[in-house]
Tab-separated table of C-alpha atoms in Angstrom:
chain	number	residue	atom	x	y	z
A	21	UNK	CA	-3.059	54.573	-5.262
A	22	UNK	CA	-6.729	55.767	-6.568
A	23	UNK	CA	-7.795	56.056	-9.714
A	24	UNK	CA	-10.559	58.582	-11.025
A	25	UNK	CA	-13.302	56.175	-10.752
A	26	UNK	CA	-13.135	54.022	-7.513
A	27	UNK	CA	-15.861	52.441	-5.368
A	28	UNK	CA	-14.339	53.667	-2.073
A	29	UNK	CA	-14.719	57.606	-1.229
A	30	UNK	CA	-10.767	58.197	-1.202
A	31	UNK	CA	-9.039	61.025	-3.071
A	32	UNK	CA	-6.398	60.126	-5.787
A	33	UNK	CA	-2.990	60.421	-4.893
A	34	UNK	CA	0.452	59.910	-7.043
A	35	UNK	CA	1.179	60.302	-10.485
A	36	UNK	CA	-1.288	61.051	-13.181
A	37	UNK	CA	-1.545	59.619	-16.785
A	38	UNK	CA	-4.154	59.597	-18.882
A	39	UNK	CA	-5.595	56.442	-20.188
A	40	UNK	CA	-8.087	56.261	-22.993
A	41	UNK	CA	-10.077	52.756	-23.386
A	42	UNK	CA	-9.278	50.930	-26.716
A	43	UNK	CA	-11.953	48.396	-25.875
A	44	UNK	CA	-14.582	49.183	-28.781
A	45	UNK	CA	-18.468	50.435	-27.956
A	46	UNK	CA	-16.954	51.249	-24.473
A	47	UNK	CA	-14.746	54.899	-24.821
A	48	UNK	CA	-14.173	55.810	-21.856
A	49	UNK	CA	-11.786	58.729	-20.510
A	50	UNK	CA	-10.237	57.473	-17.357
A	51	UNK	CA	-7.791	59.558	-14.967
A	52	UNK	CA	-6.173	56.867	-13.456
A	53	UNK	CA	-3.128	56.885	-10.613
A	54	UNK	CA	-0.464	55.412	-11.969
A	55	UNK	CA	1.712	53.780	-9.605
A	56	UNK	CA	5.450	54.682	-9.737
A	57	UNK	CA	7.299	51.753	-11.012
A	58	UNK	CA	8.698	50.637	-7.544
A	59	UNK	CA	5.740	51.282	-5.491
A	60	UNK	CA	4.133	47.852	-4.053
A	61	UNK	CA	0.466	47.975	-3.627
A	62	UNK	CA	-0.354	45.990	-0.538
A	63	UNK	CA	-3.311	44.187	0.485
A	64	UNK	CA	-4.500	43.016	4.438
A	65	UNK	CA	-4.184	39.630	5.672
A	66	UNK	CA	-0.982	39.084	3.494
A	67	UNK	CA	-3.022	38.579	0.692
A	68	UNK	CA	-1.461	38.675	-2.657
A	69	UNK	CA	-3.245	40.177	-5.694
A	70	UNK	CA	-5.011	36.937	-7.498
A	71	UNK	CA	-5.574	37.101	-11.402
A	72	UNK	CA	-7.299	33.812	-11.826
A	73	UNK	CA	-9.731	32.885	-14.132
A	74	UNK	CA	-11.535	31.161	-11.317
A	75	UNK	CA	-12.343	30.141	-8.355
A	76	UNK	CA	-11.070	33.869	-8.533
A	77	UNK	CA	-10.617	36.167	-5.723
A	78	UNK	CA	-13.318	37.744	-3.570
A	79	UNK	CA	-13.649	41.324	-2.091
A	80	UNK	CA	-11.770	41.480	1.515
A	81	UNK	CA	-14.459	43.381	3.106
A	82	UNK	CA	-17.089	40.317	2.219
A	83	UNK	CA	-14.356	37.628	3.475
A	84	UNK	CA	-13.865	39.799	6.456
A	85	UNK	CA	-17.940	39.456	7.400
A	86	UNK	CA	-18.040	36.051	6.609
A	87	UNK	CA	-15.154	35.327	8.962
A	88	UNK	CA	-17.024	37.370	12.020
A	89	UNK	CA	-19.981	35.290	11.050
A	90	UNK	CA	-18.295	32.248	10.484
A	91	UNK	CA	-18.763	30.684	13.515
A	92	UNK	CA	-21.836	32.261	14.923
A	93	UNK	CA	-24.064	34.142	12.557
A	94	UNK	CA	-26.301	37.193	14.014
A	95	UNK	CA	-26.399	35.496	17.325
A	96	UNK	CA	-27.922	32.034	15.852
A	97	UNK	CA	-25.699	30.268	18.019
A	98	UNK	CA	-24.753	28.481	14.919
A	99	UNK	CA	-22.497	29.249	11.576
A	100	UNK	CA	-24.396	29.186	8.001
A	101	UNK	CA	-22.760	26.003	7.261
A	102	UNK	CA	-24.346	24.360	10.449
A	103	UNK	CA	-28.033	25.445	10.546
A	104	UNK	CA	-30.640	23.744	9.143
A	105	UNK	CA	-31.939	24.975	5.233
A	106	UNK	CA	-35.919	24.842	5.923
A	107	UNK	CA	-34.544	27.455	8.970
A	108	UNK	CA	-35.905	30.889	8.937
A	109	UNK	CA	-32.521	31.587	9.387
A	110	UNK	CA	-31.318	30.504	5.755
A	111	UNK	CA	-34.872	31.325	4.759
A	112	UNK	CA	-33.756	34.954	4.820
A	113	UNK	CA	-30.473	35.149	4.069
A	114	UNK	CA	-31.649	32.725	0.258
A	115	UNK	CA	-34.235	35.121	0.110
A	116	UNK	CA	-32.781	38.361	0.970
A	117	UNK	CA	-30.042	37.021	-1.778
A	118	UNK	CA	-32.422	36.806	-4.113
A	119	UNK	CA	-34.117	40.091	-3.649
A	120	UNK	CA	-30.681	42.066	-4.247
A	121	UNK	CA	-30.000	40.139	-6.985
A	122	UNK	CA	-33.701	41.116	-8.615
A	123	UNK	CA	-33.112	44.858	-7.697
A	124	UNK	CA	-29.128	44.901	-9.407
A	125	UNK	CA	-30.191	43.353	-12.262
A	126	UNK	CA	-33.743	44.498	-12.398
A	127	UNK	CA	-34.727	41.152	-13.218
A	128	UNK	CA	-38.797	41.219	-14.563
A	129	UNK	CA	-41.500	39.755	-11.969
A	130	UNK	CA	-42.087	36.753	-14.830
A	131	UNK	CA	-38.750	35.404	-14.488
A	132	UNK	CA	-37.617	33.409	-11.900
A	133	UNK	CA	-34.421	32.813	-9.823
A	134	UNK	CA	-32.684	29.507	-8.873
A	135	UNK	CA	-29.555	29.023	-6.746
A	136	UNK	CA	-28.615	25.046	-7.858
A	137	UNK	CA	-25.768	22.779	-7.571
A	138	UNK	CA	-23.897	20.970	-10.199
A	139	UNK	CA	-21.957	24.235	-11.848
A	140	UNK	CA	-22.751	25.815	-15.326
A	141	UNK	CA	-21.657	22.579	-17.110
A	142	UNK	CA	-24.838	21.058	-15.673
A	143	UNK	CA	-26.583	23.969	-17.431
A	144	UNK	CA	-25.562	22.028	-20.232
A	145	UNK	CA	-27.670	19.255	-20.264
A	146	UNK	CA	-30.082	20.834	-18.184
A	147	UNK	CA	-31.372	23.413	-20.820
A	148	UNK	CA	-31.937	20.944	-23.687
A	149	UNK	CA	-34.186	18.883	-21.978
A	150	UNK	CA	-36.378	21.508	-20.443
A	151	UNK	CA	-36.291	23.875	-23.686
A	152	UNK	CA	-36.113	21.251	-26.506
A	153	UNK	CA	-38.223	17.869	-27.796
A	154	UNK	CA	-35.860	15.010	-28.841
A	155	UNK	CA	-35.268	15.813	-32.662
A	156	UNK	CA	-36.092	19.281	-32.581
A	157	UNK	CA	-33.574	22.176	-33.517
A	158	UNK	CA	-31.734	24.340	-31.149
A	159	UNK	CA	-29.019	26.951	-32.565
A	160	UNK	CA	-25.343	27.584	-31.045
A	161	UNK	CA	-23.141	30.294	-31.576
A	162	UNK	CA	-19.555	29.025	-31.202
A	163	UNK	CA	-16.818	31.410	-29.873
A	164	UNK	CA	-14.392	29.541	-27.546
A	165	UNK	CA	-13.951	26.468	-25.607
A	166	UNK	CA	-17.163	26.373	-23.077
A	167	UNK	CA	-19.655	27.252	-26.159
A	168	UNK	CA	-18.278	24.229	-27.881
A	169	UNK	CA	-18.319	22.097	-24.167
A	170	UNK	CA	-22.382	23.060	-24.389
A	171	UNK	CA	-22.878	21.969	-28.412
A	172	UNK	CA	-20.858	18.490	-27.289
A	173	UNK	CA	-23.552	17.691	-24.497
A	174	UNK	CA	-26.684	19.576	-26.336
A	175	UNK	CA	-25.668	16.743	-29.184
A	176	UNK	CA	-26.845	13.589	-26.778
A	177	UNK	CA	-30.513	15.475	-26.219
A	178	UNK	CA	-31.706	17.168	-29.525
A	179	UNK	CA	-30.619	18.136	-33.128
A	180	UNK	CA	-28.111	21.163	-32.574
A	181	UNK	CA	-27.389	24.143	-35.500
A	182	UNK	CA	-24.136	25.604	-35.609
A	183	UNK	CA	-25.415	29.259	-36.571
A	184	UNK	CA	-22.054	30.432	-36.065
A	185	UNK	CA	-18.527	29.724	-35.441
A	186	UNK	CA	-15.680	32.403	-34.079
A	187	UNK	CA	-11.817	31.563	-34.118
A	188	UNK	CA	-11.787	31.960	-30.282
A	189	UNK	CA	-10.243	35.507	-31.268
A	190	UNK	CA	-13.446	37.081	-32.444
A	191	UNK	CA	-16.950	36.800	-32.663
A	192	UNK	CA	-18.890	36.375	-36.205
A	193	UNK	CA	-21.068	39.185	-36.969
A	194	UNK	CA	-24.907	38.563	-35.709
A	195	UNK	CA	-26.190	39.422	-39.511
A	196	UNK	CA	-23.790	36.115	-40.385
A	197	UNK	CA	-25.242	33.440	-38.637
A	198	UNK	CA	-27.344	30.863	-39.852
A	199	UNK	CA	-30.573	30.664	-37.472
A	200	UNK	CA	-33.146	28.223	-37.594
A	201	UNK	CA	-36.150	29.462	-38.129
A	202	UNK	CA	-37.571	26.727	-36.006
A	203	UNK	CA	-34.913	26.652	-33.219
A	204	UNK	CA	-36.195	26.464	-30.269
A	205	UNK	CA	-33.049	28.877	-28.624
A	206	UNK	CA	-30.108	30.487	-29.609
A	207	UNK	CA	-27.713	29.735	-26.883
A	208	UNK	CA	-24.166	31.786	-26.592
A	209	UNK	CA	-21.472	32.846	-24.281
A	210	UNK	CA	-21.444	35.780	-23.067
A	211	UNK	CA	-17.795	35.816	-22.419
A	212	UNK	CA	-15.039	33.347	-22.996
A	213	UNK	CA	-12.715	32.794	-20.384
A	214	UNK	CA	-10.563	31.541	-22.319
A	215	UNK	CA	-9.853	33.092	-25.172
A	216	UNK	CA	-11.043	36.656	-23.992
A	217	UNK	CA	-13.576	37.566	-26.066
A	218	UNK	CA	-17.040	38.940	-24.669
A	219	UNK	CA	-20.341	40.357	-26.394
A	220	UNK	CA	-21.022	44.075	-25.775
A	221	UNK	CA	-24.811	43.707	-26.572
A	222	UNK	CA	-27.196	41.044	-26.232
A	223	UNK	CA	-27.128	39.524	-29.809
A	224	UNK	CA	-30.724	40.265	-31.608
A	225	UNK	CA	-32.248	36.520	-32.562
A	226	UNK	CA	-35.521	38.061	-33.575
A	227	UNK	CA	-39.136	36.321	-31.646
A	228	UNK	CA	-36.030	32.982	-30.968
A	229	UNK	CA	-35.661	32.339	-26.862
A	230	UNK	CA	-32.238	33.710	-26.314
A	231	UNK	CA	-30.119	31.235	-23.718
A	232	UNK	CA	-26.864	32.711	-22.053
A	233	UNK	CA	-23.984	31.522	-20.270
A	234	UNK	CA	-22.798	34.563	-18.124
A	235	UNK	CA	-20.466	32.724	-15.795
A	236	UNK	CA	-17.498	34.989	-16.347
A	237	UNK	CA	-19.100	38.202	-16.109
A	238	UNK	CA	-22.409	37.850	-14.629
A	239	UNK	CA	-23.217	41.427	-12.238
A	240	UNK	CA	-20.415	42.627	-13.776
A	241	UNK	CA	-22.779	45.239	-16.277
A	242	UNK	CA	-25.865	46.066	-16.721
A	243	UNK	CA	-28.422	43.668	-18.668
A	244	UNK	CA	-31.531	43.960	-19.767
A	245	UNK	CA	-32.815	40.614	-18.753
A	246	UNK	CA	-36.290	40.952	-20.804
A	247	UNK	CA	-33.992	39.924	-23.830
A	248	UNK	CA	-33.386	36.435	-22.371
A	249	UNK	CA	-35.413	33.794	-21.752
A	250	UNK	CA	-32.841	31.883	-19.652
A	251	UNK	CA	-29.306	33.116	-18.378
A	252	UNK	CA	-27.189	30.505	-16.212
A	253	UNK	CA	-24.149	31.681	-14.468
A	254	UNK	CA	-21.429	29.973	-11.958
A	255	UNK	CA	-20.880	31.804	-8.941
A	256	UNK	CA	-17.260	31.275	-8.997
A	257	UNK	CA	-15.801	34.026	-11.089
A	258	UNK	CA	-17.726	37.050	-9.702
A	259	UNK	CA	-20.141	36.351	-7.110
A	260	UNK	CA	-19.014	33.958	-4.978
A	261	UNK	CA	-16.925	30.057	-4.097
A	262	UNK	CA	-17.748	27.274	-6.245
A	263	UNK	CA	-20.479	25.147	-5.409
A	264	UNK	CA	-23.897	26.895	-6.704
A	265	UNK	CA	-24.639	28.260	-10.206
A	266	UNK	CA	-27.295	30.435	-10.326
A	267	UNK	CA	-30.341	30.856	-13.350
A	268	UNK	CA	-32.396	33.053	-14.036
A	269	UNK	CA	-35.255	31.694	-16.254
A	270	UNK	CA	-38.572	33.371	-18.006
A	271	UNK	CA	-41.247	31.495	-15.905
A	272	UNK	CA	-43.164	30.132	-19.307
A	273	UNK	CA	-40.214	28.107	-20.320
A	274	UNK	CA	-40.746	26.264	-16.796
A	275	UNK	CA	-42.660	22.840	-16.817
A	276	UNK	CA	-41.586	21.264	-20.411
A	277	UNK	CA	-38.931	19.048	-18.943
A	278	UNK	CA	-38.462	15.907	-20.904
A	279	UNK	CA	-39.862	12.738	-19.480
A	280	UNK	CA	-36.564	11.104	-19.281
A	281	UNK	CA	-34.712	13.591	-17.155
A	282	UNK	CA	-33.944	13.360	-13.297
A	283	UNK	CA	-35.891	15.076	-11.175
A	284	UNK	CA	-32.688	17.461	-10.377
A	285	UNK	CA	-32.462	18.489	-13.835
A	286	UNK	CA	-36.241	19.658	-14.032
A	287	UNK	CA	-36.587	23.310	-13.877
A	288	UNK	CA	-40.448	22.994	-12.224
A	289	UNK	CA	-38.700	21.017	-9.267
A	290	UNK	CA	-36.694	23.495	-8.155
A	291	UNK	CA	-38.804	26.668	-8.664
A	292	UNK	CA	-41.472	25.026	-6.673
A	293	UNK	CA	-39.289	24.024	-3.893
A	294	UNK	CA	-37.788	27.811	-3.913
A	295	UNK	CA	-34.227	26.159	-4.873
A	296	UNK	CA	-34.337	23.730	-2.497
A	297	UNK	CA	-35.511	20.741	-3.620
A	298	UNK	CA	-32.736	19.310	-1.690
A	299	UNK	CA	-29.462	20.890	0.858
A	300	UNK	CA	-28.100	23.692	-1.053
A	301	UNK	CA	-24.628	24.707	-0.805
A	302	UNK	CA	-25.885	27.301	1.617
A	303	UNK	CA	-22.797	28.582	2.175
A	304	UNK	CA	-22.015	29.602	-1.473
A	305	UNK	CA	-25.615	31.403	-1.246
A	306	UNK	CA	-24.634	33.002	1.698
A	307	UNK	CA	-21.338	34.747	0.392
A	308	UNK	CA	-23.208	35.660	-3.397
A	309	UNK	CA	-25.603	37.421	-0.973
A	310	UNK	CA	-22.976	38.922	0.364
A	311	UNK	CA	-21.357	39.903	-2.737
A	312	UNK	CA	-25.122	41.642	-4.012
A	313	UNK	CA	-25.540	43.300	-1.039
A	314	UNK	CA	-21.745	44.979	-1.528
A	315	UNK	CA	-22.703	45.377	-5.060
A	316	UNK	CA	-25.595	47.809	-4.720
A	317	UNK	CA	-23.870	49.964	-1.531
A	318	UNK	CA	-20.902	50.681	-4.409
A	319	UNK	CA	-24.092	52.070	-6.550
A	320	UNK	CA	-25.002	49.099	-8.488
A	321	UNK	CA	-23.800	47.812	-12.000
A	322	UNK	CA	-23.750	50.774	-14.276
A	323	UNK	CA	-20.965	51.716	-11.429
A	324	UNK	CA	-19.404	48.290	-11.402
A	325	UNK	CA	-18.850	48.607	-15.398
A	326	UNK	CA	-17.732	51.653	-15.236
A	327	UNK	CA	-14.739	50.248	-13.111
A	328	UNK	CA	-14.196	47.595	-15.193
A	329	UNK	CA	-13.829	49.285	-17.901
A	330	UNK	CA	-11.429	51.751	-16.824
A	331	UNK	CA	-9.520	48.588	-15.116
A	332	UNK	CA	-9.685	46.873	-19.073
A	333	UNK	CA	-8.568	50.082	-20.820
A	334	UNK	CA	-5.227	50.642	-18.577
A	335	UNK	CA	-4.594	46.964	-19.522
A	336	UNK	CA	-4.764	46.628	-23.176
A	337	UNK	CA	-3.417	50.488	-23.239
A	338	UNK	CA	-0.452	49.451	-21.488
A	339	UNK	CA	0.071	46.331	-24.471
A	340	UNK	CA	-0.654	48.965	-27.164
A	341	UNK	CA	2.209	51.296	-25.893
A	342	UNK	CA	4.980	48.298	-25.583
A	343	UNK	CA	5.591	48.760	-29.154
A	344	UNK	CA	4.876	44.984	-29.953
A	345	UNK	CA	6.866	43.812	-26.891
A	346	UNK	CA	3.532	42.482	-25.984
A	347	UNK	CA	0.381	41.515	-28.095
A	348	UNK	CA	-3.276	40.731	-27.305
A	349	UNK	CA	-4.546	38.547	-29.942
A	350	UNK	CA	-7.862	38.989	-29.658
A	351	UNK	CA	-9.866	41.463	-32.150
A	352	UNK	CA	-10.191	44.626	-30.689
A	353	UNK	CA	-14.041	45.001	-30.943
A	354	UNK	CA	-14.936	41.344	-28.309
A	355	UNK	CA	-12.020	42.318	-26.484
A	356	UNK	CA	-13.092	41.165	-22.991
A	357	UNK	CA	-13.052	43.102	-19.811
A	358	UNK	CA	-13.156	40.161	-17.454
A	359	UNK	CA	-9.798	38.144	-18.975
A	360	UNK	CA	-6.781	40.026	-20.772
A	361	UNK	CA	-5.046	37.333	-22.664
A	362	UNK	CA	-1.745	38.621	-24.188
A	363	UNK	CA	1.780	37.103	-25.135
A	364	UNK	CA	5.661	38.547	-25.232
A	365	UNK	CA	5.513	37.641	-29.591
A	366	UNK	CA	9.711	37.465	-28.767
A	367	UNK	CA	9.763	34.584	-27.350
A	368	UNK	CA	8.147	31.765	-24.973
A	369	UNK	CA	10.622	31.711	-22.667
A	370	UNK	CA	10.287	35.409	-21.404
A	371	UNK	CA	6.758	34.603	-20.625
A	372	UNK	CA	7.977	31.860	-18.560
A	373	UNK	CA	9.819	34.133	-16.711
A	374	UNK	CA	7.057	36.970	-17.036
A	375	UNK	CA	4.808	34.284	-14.312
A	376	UNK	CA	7.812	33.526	-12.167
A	377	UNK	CA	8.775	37.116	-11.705
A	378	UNK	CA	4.919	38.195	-11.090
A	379	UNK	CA	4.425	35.679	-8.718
A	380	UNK	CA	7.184	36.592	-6.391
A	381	UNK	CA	6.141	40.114	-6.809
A	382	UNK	CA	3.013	38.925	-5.458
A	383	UNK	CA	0.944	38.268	-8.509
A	384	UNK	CA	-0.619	35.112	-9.445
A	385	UNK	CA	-2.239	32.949	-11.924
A	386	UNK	CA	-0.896	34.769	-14.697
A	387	UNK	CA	-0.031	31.973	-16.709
A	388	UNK	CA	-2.725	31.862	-20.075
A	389	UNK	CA	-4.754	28.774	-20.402
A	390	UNK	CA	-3.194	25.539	-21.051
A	391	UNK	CA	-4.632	25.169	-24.785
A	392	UNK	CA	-3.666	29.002	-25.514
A	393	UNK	CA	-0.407	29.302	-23.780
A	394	UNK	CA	0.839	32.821	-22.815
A	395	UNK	CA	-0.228	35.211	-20.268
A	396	UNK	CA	-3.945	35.606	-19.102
A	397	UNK	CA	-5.458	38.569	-16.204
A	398	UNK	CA	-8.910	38.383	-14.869
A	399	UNK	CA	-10.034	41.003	-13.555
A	400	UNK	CA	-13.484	40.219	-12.109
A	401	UNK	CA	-15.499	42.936	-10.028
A	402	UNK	CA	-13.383	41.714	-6.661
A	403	UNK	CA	-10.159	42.467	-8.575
A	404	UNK	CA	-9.319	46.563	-7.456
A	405	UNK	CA	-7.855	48.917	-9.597
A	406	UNK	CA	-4.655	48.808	-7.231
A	407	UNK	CA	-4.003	45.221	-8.908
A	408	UNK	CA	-4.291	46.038	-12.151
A	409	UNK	CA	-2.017	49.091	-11.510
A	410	UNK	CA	0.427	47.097	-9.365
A	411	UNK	CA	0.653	44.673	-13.127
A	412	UNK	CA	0.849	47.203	-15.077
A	413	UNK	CA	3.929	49.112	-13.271
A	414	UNK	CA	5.481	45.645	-13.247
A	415	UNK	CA	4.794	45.069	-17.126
A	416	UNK	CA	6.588	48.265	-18.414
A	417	UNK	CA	9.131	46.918	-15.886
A	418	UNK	CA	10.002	43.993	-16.974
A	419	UNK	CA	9.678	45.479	-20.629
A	420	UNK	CA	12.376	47.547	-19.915
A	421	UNK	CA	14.621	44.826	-18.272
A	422	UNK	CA	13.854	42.565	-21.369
A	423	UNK	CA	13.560	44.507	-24.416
């Protein structure tokens, strides 16, 4: 089944609905193939169609290149995770991953791009004591459980603001919050994975150093990167496995590290060593290049979101339409396109058997968030429009066994 807007030149086939985006700021009209309620969307290898919030699931065609390099890349003799780092083999394949990264997200020649270790949670720490003097003020916009992870460790380094605090349903109005005017950054989520609520602009802070946390929808839209002075992101929602986090940091907020800090923590460090101050996971490099390279063949990000939202709209449409049988409890305007929490309001039980059923149907991690409870899709860039179709024809199913 194709819908309207794919990345592959197919033709649509099967039935044909049309499904109009409720996800605010982002109306778009998308002609999607809707799958008849039987049909069973199948992927190679036996693979099954994963909707985790991450490690989440990667495109086939990158898994299938890394498999026929796996063991002996481009002739090396040797596989990626064999070969030594100072190599001009890894030399180019770090490099040419950060060169399509640059060109996807146009990233400015004054900023600079690192490929580190120690996952976004190490951003944490990381960012207070290269932006911020002990005792000075830094501001953070609360909105869901990883913006209030960074305040907790933020607290042990500097004096941290609370300019604003969402219900992990919806995001405060910018024109709300309660900036410092001596902060030295506003830091914010992007996109909660959690809760499943995501920005649709950059958030104006005025002449402040905006800080972002991207992990759960980095490459997955356009941004306009001159807006930022720092953006960190985890590889393992979007771009790639676990194992490196990538940031992308304004080169004059590069060589203020606080005294006390580790070496690995210092920003200069690992720009000067070109990210590789010591082994990087070079294998986790080499897949996100693989991921940027497949990113800009498929016509770059403006293409990407344009998928993702279509993929979002046919989601929360199909909740809207179940007459209450399902809800999504987040406000409509932050509704994110990356993770679709939503709950059968009926009862608990039902969702319980909402997973089971999905799972032997060959869907998995649907199950919502521990703290949240429910149901939860992410739909990252890997996920295609044939998943989100395949849950969808099993939603109104199941809504029709159940209601």
């Amino acid at each position: 089944m194709q819908a309207n807007l794919r990345l592959q030149a197919k033709p649509a086939s099967g039935r044909r609905a049309a499904v109009v985006s409720r996800v605010p700021s982002v109306r778009v009209q998308a002609t999607v193939a809707m799958p008849a309620a039987s049909s069973a969307a199948v992927l190679p290898h036996g693979r099954v169609f994963n909707f985790s919030a991450g490690p989440a699931m990667l495109p086939v065609d990158v898994l299938e290149r890394a498999q026929a390099d796996l063991i002996n890349w481009q002739g090396s003799g040797m596989s990626i995770m064999e070969m030594s780092h100072r190599g001009k083999e890894f030399e180019s394949v770090i490099q040419k991953a950060e060169a399509d990264l640059r060109t996807l997200l146009n990233i400015p020649a004054n900023y600079k791009v690192l490929f580190l270790q120690g996952g976004a949670s190490t951003q944490f720490s990381m960012i207070p004591l290269n932006l911020a003097k002990a005792g000075e003020t830094v501001d953070y916009v609360v909105t869901g459980a990883w913006s209030k992870k960074a305040v907790e460790e933020a607290k042990k380094y500097t004096n941290v603001n609370i300019a604003a605090k969402g219900d992990n349903k919806s995001i405060p109005e910018v024109s709300t919050w309660k900036l410092s005017p001596d902060a030295r950054y506003v830091h914010y989520c992007d996109n909660e994975t959690i809760g499943g609520v995501e920005f649709k602009s950059a958030p104006d802070v005025g002449d402040r150093v905006l800080v972002s946390d991207m992990s759960s929808n980095f490459v997955s839209k356009p941004v306009d990167v001159a807006k930022y002075g720092l953006i960190y992101a985890g590889a393992q929602k979007n771009v790639g496995p676990s194992g490196v986090t990538i940031v992308i940091v304004r080169e004059d907020l590069v060589g203020h590290v606080r005294a006390e800090a580790p070496g690995m923590l210092d920003y200069k460090i690992h720009v000067e060593n070109d990210s590789m101050y010591n082994t990087p996971p070079c294998w986790s490099i080499y897949i996100c290049g693989l991921v940027f390279e497949r990113l800009l063949k498929l016509g770059g990000l403006e293409a990407m979101q344009k998928l993702n939202q279509e993929k979002a709209a046919l989601l929360y449409d199909t909740i809207a339409a179940s007459n209450g049988f399902y809800n999504s409890p987040v406000d409509p305007a932050v509704r994110s396109l990356m993770n679709v929490p939503f709950t059968i309001p009926s009862s608990p039980d039902l969702e319980k058997a909402f997973v089971k059923e999905a799972e032997k149907a060959g869907m998995l991690q649907l199950k919502g968030h521990r703290s949240v409870g429910g149901m939860r899709a992410s739909i990252y860039n890997a996920m295609p429009m044939e998943g989100v179709q395949k849950l969808v024809a099993f939603m109104k199913e199941f809504h029709a066994k159940h209601a």
